[in-house]
CSV table of C-alpha atoms in Angstrom, one decimal:
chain,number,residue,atom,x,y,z
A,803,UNK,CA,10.8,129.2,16.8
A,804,UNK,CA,14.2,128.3,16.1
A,805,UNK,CA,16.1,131.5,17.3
A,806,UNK,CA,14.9,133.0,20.7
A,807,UNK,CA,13.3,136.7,20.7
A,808,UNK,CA,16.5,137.9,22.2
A,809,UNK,CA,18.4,136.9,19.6
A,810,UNK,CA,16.8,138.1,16.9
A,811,UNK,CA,15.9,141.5,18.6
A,812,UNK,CA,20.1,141.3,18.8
A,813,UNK,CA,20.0,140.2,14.7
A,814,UNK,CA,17.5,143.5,13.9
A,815,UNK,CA,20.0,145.9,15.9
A,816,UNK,CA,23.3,144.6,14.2
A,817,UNK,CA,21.8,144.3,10.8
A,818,UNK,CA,20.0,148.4,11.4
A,819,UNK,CA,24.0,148.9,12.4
A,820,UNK,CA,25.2,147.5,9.5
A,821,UNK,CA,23.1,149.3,7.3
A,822,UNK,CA,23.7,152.7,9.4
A,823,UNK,CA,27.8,151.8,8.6
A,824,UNK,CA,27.1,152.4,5.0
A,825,UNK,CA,25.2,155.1,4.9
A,826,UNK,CA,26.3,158.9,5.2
A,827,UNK,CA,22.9,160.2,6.5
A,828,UNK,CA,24.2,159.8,10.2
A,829,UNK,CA,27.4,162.0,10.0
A,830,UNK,CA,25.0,164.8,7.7
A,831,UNK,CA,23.0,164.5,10.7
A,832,UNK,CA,25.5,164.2,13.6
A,833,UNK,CA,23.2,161.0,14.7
A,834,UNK,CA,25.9,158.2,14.1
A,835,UNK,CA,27.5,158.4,18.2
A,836,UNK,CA,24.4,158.4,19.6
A,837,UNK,CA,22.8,155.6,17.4
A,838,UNK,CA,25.7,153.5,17.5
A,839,UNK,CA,25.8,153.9,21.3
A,840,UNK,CA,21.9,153.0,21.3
A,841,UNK,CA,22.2,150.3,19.2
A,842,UNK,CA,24.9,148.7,21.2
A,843,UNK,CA,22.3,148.9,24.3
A,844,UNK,CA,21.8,147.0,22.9
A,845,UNK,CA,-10.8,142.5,37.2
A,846,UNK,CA,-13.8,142.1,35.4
A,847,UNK,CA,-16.2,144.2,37.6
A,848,UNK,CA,-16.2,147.6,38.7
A,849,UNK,CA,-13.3,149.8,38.7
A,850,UNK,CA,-11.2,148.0,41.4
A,851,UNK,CA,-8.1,148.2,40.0
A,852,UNK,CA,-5.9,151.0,40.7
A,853,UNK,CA,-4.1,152.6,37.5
A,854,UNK,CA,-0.1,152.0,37.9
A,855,UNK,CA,2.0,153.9,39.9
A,856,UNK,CA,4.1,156.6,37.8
A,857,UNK,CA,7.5,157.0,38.3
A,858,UNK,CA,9.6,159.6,39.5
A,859,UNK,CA,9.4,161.8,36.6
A,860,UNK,CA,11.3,165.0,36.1
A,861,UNK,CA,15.0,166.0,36.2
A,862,UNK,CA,15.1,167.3,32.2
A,863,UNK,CA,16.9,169.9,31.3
A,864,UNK,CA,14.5,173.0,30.6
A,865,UNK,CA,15.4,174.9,27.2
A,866,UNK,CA,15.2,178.0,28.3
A,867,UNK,CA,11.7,178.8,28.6
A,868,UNK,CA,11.0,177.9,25.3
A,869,UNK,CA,8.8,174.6,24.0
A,870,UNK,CA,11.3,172.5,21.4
A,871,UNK,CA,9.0,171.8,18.5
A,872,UNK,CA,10.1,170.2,15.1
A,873,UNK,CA,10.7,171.7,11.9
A,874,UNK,CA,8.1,171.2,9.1
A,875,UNK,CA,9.3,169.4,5.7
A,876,UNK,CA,7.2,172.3,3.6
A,877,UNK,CA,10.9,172.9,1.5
A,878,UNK,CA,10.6,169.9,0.3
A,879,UNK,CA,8.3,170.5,-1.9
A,880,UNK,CA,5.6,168.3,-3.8
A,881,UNK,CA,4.1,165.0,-2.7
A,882,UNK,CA,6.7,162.3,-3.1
A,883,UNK,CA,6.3,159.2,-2.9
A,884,UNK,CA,10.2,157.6,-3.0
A,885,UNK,CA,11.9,156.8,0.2
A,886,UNK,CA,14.8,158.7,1.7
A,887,UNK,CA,17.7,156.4,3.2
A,888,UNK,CA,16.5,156.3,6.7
A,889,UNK,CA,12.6,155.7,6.1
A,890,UNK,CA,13.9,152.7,3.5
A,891,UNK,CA,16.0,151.4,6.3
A,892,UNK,CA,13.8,151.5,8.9
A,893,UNK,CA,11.2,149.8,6.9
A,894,UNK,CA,13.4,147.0,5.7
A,895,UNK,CA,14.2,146.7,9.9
A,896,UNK,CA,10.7,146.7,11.0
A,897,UNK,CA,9.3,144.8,7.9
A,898,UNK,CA,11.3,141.7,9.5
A,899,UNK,CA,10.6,142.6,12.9
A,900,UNK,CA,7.4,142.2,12.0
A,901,UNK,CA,7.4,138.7,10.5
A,902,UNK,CA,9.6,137.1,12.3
A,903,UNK,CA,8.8,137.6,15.4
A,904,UNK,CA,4.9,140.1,16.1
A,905,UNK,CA,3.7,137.8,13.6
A,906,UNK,CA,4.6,134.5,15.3
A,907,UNK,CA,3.8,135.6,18.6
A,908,UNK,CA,0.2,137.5,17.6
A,909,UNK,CA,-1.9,133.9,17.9
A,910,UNK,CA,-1.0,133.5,21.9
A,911,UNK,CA,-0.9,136.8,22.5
A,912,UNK,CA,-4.4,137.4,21.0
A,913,UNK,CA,-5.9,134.3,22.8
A,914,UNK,CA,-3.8,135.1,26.3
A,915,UNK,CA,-5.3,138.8,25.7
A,916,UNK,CA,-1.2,140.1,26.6
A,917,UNK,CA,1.8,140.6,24.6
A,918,UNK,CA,4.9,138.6,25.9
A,919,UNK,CA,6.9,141.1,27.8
A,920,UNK,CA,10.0,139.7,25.6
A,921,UNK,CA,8.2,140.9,22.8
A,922,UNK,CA,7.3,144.2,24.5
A,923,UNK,CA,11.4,144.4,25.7
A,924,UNK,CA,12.5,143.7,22.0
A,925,UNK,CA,10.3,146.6,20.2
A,926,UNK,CA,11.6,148.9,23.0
A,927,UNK,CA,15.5,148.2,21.7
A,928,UNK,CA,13.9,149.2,17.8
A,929,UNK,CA,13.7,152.6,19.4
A,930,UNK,CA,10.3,154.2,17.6
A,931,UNK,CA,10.1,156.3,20.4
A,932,UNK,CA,13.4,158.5,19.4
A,933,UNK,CA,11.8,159.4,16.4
A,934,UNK,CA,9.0,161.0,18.9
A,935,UNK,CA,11.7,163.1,21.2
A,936,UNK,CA,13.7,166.0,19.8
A,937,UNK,CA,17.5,166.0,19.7
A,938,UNK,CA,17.8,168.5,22.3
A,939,UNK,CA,15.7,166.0,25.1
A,940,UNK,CA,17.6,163.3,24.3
A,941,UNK,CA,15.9,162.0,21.1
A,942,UNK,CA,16.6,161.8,17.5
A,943,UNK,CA,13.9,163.4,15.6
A,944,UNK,CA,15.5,167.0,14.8
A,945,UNK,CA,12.3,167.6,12.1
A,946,UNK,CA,8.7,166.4,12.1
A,947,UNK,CA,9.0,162.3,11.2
A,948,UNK,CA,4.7,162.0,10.9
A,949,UNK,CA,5.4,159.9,7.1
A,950,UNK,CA,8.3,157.8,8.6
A,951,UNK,CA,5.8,156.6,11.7
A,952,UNK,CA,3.3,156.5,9.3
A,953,UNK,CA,5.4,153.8,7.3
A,954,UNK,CA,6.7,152.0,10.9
A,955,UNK,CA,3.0,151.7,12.2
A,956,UNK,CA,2.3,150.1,8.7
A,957,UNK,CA,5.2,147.6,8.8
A,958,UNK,CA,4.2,146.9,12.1
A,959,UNK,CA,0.8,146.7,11.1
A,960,UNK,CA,1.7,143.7,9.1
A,961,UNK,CA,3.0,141.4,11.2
A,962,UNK,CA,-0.1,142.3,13.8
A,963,UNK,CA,-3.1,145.1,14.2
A,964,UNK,CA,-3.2,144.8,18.0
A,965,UNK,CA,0.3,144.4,18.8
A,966,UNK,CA,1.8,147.2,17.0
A,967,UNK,CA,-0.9,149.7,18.0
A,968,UNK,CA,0.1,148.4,22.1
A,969,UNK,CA,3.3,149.0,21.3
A,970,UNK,CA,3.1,152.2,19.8
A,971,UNK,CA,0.7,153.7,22.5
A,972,UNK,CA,4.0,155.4,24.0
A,973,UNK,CA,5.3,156.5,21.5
A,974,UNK,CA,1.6,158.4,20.5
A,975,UNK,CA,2.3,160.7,23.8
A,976,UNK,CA,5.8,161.2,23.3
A,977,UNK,CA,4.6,163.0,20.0
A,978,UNK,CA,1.4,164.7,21.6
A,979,UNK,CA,4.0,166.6,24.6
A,980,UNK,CA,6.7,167.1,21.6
A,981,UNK,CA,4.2,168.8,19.3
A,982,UNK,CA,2.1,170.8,22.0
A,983,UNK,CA,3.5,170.6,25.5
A,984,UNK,CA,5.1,173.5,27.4
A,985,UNK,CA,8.8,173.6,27.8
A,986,UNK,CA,8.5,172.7,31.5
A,987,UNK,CA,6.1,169.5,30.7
A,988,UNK,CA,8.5,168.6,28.1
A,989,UNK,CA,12.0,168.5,30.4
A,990,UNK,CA,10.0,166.7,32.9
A,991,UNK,CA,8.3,163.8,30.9
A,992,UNK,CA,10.0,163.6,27.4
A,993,UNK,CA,13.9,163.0,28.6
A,994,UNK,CA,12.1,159.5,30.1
A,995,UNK,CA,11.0,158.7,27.2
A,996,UNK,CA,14.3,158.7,25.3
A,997,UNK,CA,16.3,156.9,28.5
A,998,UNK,CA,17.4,153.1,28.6
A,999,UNK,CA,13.5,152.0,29.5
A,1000,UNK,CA,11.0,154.2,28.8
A,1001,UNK,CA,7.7,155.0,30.4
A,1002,UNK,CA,4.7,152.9,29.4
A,1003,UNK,CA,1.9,155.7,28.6
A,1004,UNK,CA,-1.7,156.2,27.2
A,1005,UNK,CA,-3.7,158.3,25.7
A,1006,UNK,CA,-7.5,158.6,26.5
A,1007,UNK,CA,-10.0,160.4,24.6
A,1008,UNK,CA,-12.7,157.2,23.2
A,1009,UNK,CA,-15.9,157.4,25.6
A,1010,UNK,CA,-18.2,154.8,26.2
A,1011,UNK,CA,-21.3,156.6,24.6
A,1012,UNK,CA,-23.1,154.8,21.8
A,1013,UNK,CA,-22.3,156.9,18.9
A,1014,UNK,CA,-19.6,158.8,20.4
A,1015,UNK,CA,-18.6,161.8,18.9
A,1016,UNK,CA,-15.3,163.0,19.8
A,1017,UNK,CA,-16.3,166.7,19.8
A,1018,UNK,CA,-18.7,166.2,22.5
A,1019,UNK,CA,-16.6,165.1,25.1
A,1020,UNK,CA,-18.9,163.8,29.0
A,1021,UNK,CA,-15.5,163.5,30.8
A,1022,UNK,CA,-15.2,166.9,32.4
A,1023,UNK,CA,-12.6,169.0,33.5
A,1024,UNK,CA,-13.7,172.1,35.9
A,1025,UNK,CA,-11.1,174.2,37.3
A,1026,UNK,CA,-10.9,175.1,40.9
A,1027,UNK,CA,-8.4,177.6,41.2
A,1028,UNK,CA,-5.4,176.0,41.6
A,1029,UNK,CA,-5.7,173.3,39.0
A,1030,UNK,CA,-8.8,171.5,37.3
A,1031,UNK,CA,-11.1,168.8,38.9
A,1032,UNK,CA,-11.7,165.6,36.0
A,1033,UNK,CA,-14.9,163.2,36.5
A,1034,UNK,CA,-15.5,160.9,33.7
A,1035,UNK,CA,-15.3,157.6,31.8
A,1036,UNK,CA,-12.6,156.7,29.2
A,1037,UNK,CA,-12.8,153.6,27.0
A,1038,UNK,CA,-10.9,151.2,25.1
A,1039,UNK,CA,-7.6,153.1,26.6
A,1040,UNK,CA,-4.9,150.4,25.1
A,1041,UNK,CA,-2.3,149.4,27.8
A,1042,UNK,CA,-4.3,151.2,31.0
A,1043,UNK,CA,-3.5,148.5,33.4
A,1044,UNK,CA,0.4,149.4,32.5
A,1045,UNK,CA,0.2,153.0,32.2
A,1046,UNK,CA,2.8,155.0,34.0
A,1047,UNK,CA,1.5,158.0,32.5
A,1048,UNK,CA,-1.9,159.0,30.5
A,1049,UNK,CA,-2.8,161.8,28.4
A,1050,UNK,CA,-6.4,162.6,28.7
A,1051,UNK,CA,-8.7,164.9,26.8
A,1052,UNK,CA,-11.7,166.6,28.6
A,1053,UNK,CA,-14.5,169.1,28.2
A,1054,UNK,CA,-13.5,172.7,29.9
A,1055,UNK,CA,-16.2,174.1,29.5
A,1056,UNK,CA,-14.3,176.0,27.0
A,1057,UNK,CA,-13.7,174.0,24.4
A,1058,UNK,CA,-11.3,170.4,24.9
A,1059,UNK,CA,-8.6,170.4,27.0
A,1060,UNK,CA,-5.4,167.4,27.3
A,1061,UNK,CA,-4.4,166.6,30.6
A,1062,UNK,CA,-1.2,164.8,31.4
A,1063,UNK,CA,-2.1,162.5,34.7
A,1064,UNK,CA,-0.1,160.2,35.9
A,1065,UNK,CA,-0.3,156.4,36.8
A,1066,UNK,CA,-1.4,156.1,40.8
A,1067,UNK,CA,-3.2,159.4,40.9
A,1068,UNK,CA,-6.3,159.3,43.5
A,1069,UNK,CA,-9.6,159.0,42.0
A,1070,UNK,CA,-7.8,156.9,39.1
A,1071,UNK,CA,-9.5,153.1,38.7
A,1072,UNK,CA,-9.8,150.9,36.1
A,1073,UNK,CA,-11.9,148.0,34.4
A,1074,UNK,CA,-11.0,145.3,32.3
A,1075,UNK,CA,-13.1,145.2,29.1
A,1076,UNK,CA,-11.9,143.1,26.6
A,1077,UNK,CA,-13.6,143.7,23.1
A,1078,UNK,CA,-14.3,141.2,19.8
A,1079,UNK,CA,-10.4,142.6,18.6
A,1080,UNK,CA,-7.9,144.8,20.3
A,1081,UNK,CA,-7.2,141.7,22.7
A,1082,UNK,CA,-3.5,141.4,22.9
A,1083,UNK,CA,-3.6,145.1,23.9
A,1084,UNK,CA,-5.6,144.5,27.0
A,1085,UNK,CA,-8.1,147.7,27.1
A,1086,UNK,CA,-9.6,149.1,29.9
A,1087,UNK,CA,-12.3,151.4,30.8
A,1088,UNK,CA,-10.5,154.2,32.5
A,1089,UNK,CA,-12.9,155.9,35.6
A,1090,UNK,CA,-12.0,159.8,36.4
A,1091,UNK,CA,-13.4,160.6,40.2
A,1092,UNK,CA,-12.8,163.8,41.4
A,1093,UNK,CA,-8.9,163.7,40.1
A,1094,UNK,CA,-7.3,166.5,41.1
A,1095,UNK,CA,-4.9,167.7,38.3
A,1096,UNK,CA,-2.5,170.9,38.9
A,1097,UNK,CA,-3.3,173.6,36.1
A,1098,UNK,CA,0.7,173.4,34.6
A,1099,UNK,CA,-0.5,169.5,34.0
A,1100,UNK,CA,-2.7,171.0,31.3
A,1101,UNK,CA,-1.6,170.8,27.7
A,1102,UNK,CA,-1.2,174.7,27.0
A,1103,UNK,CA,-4.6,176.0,25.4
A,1104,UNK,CA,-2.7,178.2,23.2
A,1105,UNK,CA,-0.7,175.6,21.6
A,1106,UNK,CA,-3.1,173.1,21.6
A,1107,UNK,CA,-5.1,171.9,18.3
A,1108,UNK,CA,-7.6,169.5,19.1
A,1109,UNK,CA,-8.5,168.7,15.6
A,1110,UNK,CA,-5.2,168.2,14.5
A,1111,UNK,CA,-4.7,165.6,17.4
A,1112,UNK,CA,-7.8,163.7,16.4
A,1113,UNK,CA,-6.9,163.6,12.5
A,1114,UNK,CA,-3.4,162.7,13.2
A,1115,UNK,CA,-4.6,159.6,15.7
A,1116,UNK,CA,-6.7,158.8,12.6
A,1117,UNK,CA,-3.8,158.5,10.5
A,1118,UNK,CA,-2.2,156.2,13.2
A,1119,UNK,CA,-5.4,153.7,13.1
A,1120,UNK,CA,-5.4,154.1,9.0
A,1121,UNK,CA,-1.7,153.3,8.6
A,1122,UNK,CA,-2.3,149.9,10.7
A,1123,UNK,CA,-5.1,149.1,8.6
A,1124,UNK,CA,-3.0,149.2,5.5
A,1125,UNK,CA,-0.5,146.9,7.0
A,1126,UNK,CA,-2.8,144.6,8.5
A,1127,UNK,CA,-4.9,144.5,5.0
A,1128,UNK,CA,-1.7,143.9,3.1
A,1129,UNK,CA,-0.7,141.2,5.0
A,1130,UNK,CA,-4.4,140.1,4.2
A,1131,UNK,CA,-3.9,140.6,0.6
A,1132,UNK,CA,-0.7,138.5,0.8
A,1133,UNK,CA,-2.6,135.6,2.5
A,1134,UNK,CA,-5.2,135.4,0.3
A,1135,UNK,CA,-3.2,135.2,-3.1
A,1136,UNK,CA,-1.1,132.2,-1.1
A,1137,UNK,CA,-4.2,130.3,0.0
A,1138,UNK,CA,-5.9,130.2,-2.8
A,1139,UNK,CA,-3.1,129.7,-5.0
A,1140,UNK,CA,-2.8,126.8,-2.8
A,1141,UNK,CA,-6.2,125.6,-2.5
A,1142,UNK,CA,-7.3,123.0,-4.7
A,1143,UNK,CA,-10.8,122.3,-5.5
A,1144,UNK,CA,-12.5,120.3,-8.7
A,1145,UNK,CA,-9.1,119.6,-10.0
A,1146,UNK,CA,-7.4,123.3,-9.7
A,1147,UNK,CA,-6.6,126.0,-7.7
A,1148,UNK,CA,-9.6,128.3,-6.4
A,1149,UNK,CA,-7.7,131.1,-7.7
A,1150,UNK,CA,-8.9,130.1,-11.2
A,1151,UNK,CA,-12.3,130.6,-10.4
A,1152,UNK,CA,-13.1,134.1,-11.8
A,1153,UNK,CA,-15.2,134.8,-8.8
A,1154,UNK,CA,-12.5,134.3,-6.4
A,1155,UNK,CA,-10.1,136.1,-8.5
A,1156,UNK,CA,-12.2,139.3,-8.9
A,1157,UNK,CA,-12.8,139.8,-5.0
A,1158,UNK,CA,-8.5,139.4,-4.4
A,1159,UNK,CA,-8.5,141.8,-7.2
A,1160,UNK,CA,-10.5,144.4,-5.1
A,1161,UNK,CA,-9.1,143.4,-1.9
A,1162,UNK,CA,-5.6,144.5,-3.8
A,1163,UNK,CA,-7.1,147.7,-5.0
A,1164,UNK,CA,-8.5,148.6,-2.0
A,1165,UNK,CA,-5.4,148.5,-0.6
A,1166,UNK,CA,-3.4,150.8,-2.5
A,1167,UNK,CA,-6.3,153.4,-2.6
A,1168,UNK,CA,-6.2,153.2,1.5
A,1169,UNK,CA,-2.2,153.3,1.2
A,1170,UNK,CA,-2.2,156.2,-1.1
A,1171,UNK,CA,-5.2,158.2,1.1
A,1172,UNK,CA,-2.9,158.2,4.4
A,1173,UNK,CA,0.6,158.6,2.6
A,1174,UNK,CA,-1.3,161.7,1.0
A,1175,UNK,CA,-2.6,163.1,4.4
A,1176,UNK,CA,0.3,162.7,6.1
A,1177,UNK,CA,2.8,164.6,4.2
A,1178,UNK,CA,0.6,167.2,3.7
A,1179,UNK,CA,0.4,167.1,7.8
A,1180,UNK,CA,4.2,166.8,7.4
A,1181,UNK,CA,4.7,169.7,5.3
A,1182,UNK,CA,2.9,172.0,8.0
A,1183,UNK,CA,0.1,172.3,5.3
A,1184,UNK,CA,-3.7,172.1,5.8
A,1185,UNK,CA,-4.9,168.2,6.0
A,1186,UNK,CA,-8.3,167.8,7.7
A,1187,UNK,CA,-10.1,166.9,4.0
A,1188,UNK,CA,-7.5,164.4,3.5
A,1189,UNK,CA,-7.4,162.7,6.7
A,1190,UNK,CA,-11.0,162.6,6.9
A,1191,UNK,CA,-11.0,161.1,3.3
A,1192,UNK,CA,-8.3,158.4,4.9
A,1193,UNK,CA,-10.0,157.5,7.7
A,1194,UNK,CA,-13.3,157.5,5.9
A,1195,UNK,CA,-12.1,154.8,3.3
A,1196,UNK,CA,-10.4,152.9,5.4
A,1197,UNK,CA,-13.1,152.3,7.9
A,1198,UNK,CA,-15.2,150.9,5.2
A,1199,UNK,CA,-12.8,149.2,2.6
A,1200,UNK,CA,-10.8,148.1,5.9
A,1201,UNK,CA,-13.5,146.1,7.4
A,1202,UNK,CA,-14.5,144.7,3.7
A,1203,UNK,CA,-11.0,143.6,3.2
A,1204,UNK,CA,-11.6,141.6,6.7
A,1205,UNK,CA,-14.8,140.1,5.4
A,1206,UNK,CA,-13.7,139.5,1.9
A,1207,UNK,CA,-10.4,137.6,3.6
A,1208,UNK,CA,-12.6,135.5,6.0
A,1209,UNK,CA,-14.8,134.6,3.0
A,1210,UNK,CA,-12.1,133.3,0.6
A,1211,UNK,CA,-10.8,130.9,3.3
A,1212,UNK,CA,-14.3,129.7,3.5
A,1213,UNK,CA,-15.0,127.5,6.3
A,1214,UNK,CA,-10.8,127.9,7.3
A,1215,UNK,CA,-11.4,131.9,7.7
A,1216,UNK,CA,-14.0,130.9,10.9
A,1217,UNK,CA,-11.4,129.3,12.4
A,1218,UNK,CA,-8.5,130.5,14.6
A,1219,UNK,CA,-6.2,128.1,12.8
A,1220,UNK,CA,-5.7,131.2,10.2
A,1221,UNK,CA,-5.1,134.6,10.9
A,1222,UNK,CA,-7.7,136.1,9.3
A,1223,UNK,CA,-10.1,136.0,11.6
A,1224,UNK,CA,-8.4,137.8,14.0
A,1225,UNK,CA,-7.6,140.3,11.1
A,1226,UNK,CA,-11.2,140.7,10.5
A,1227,UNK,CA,-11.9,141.2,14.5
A,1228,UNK,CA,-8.8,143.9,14.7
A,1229,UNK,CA,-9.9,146.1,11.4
A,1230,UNK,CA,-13.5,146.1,12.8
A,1231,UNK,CA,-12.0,148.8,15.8
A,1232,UNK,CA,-11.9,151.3,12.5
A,1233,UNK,CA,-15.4,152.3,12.9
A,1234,UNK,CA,-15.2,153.2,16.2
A,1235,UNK,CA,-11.8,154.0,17.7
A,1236,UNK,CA,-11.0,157.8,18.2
A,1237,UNK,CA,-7.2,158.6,18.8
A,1238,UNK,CA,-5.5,155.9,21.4
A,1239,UNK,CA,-2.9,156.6,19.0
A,1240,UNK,CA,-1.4,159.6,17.5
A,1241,UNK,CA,1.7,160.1,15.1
């Protein structure tokens, strides 16, 4: 690449500055000090590996007692589907973050199974995880922003699966303590997260049952009068090895329970398990033995709505999907535009152009699923049907898109000399990823 990843992470911030100059959404806001002032910031057996040490967390400012949750967008109205000024500019920010420089970087990264920590530096200047902290801890999100992540994971989506879906593992607890954790969990974790360099963090609810159903958790959580005792095995936790801090859900015995545990907690070990996708991300198999986890550790029960946490990590994995399968889409049409056989371009051939058409209409019906779902989810209103629906489709029109993609390339899309193997590999984790991420 001709421009180094510090200097275009330095190009993304000056041209969101630009863009913030002319806008009046910051001063209706109150945002354009402390956005300005960001901006310019400018093993392979057995669980031998101990789970990084946390840091000092702690030293928030409580509010009172009182939990800090965000405002629903239910007076807004209707489904909508136009922009507002921020979402558009952070799309237009992310969309050439994404292919300029995840894109580039996803080949190595993929077949080194790690994300260069320049990479990892530059997404943490973007800032995604303000959006996940309220104003009062430091953040900027003052209402709920679950359609304006929805449309970052996609743009991110585009440039790679695995990549974005590492680097928004963070992010995905910021939002879990903001929407459910007490006020004391919140001004002793969250104010981290909206600081200079924030926490890497996890969150761990996939088992490594065949068939795992996410309602009938083995990883246990007993309590013992002071706190709860958590024995159990999580799988494909994305970042684990990194992990300052996890979130991880747990059978009570009365009903599902999140735990915040942090990173160098005894009984904590971990396994490398790299998977056919997922790579960059470097998943592990985290092992629970006997870890002893204080009882103000637990995600208040009261508060606490399991399903909504596994519908909204569903929306997470389905807005990747439609950035990865666009990006798909927009490889296909090029190739075999490109591709000449018999005199013309494959593209001609009705058969060929019939299967981009579906790959094109699958697409927008997967887009249109998880933009649905998540404003409803937005708006405070009921969404389980939808983001069931979402997830449904996009497991299965997801991994077809991957086929379909592989397929047109022919003999090319079995080879890692084009991205849509890799594509193919990544959408795959559809079927069987619960949560990991959560918007």
């Amino acid at each position: 690449m001709a421009q180094s990843f510090a200097g275009q992470a330095q190009g993304f911030g000056l041209a969101i500055l630009t863009q913030i100059a002319s806008s009046d959404w910051p001063d209706k806001f109150g945002l354009r000090k402390p956005m300005e002032k960001f901006l310019y910031k400018g093993s392979k057996t057995g669980f031998q590996v101990m789970t990084a040490a946390a840091r000092q967390f702690g030293g928030g400012k409580s509010s009172g007692g009182k939990a800090v949750r965000l405002a629903s967008t239910a007076e807004r109205g209707v489904f909508d589907l136009s922009l507002s000024d921020e979402q558009q500019m952070v799309r237009d920010s992310l969309s050439a973050f994404a292919r300029e420089v995840i894109r580039p970087a996803a080949h190595d990264a993929d077949g080194n199974g790690a994300i260069p920590a320049e990479l990892r530096s530059q997404a943490k200047d973007l800032g995604l995880v303000f959006y996940a902290v309220p104003e009062a801890l430091g953040g900027m999100a003052g209402e709920q922003t679950i359609t304006t992540q929805m449309l970052a994971l996609e743009d991110l989506g585009y440039g790679d699966f695995t990549i974005a879906a590492s680097l928004f593992s963070a992010v995905s607890v910021a939002n879990a303590l903001t929407r459910w954790g007490s006020a004391d969990q919140q001004a002793r974790y969250l104010p981290a997260f909206a600081a200079e360099n924030p926490p890497e963090a996890a969150l761990a609810v996939t088992e490594t049952a065949p068939l795992f159903d996410p309602m009938k958790l083995t990883t246990t959580a007993r309590s013992n009068g002071s706190g709860y005792v958590l024995n159990g095995e999580k799988a494909l936790v994305l970042n684990g090895a990194d992990a300052e801090l996890f979130l991880i859900a747990a059978d009570t015995g009365n009903g599902v329970g999140l735990f915040i545990v942090e990173g160098g907690t005894a009984g904590l070990s971990l396994r490398a398990l790299q998977g056919m996708g997922l790579k960059a991300a470097a998943t592990h198999n985290l092992k629970l033995e006997n870890v002893q986890v204080a009882a103000a550790n637990r995600i208040p029960a009261e508060s606490f709505d399991y399903q909504a946490f596994l519908d909204l990590g569903s929306l997470a994995w389905c807005a990747l999907a439609v950035g990865t399968a666009q990006a798909a889409l927009d490889y296909v049409i090029d190739y075999c535009n490109d591709r000449i056989a018999f005199g013309e371009p494959i593209s001609h051939r009705q058969a060929v152009a019939f299967m981009v058409a579906d790959i094109g209409i699958e697409t927008e019906a997967m887009r249109l699923m998880t933009w649905r779902a998540c404003a409803l989810a937005e708006q405070g209103k009921p969404f389980h049907r939808e983001a069931y629906l979402a997830r449904a489709l996009c497991a299965e029109k997801g991994m077809k898109i991957g086929t379909d993609s592989v397929q047109l390339l022919g003999g090319h899309g079995f080879t890692k000399e084009h991205p849509v193997e890799r594509w193919y590999r990544d959408l795959r984790v559809m079927g069987v990823m619960h949560s990991g991420l959560h918007i």
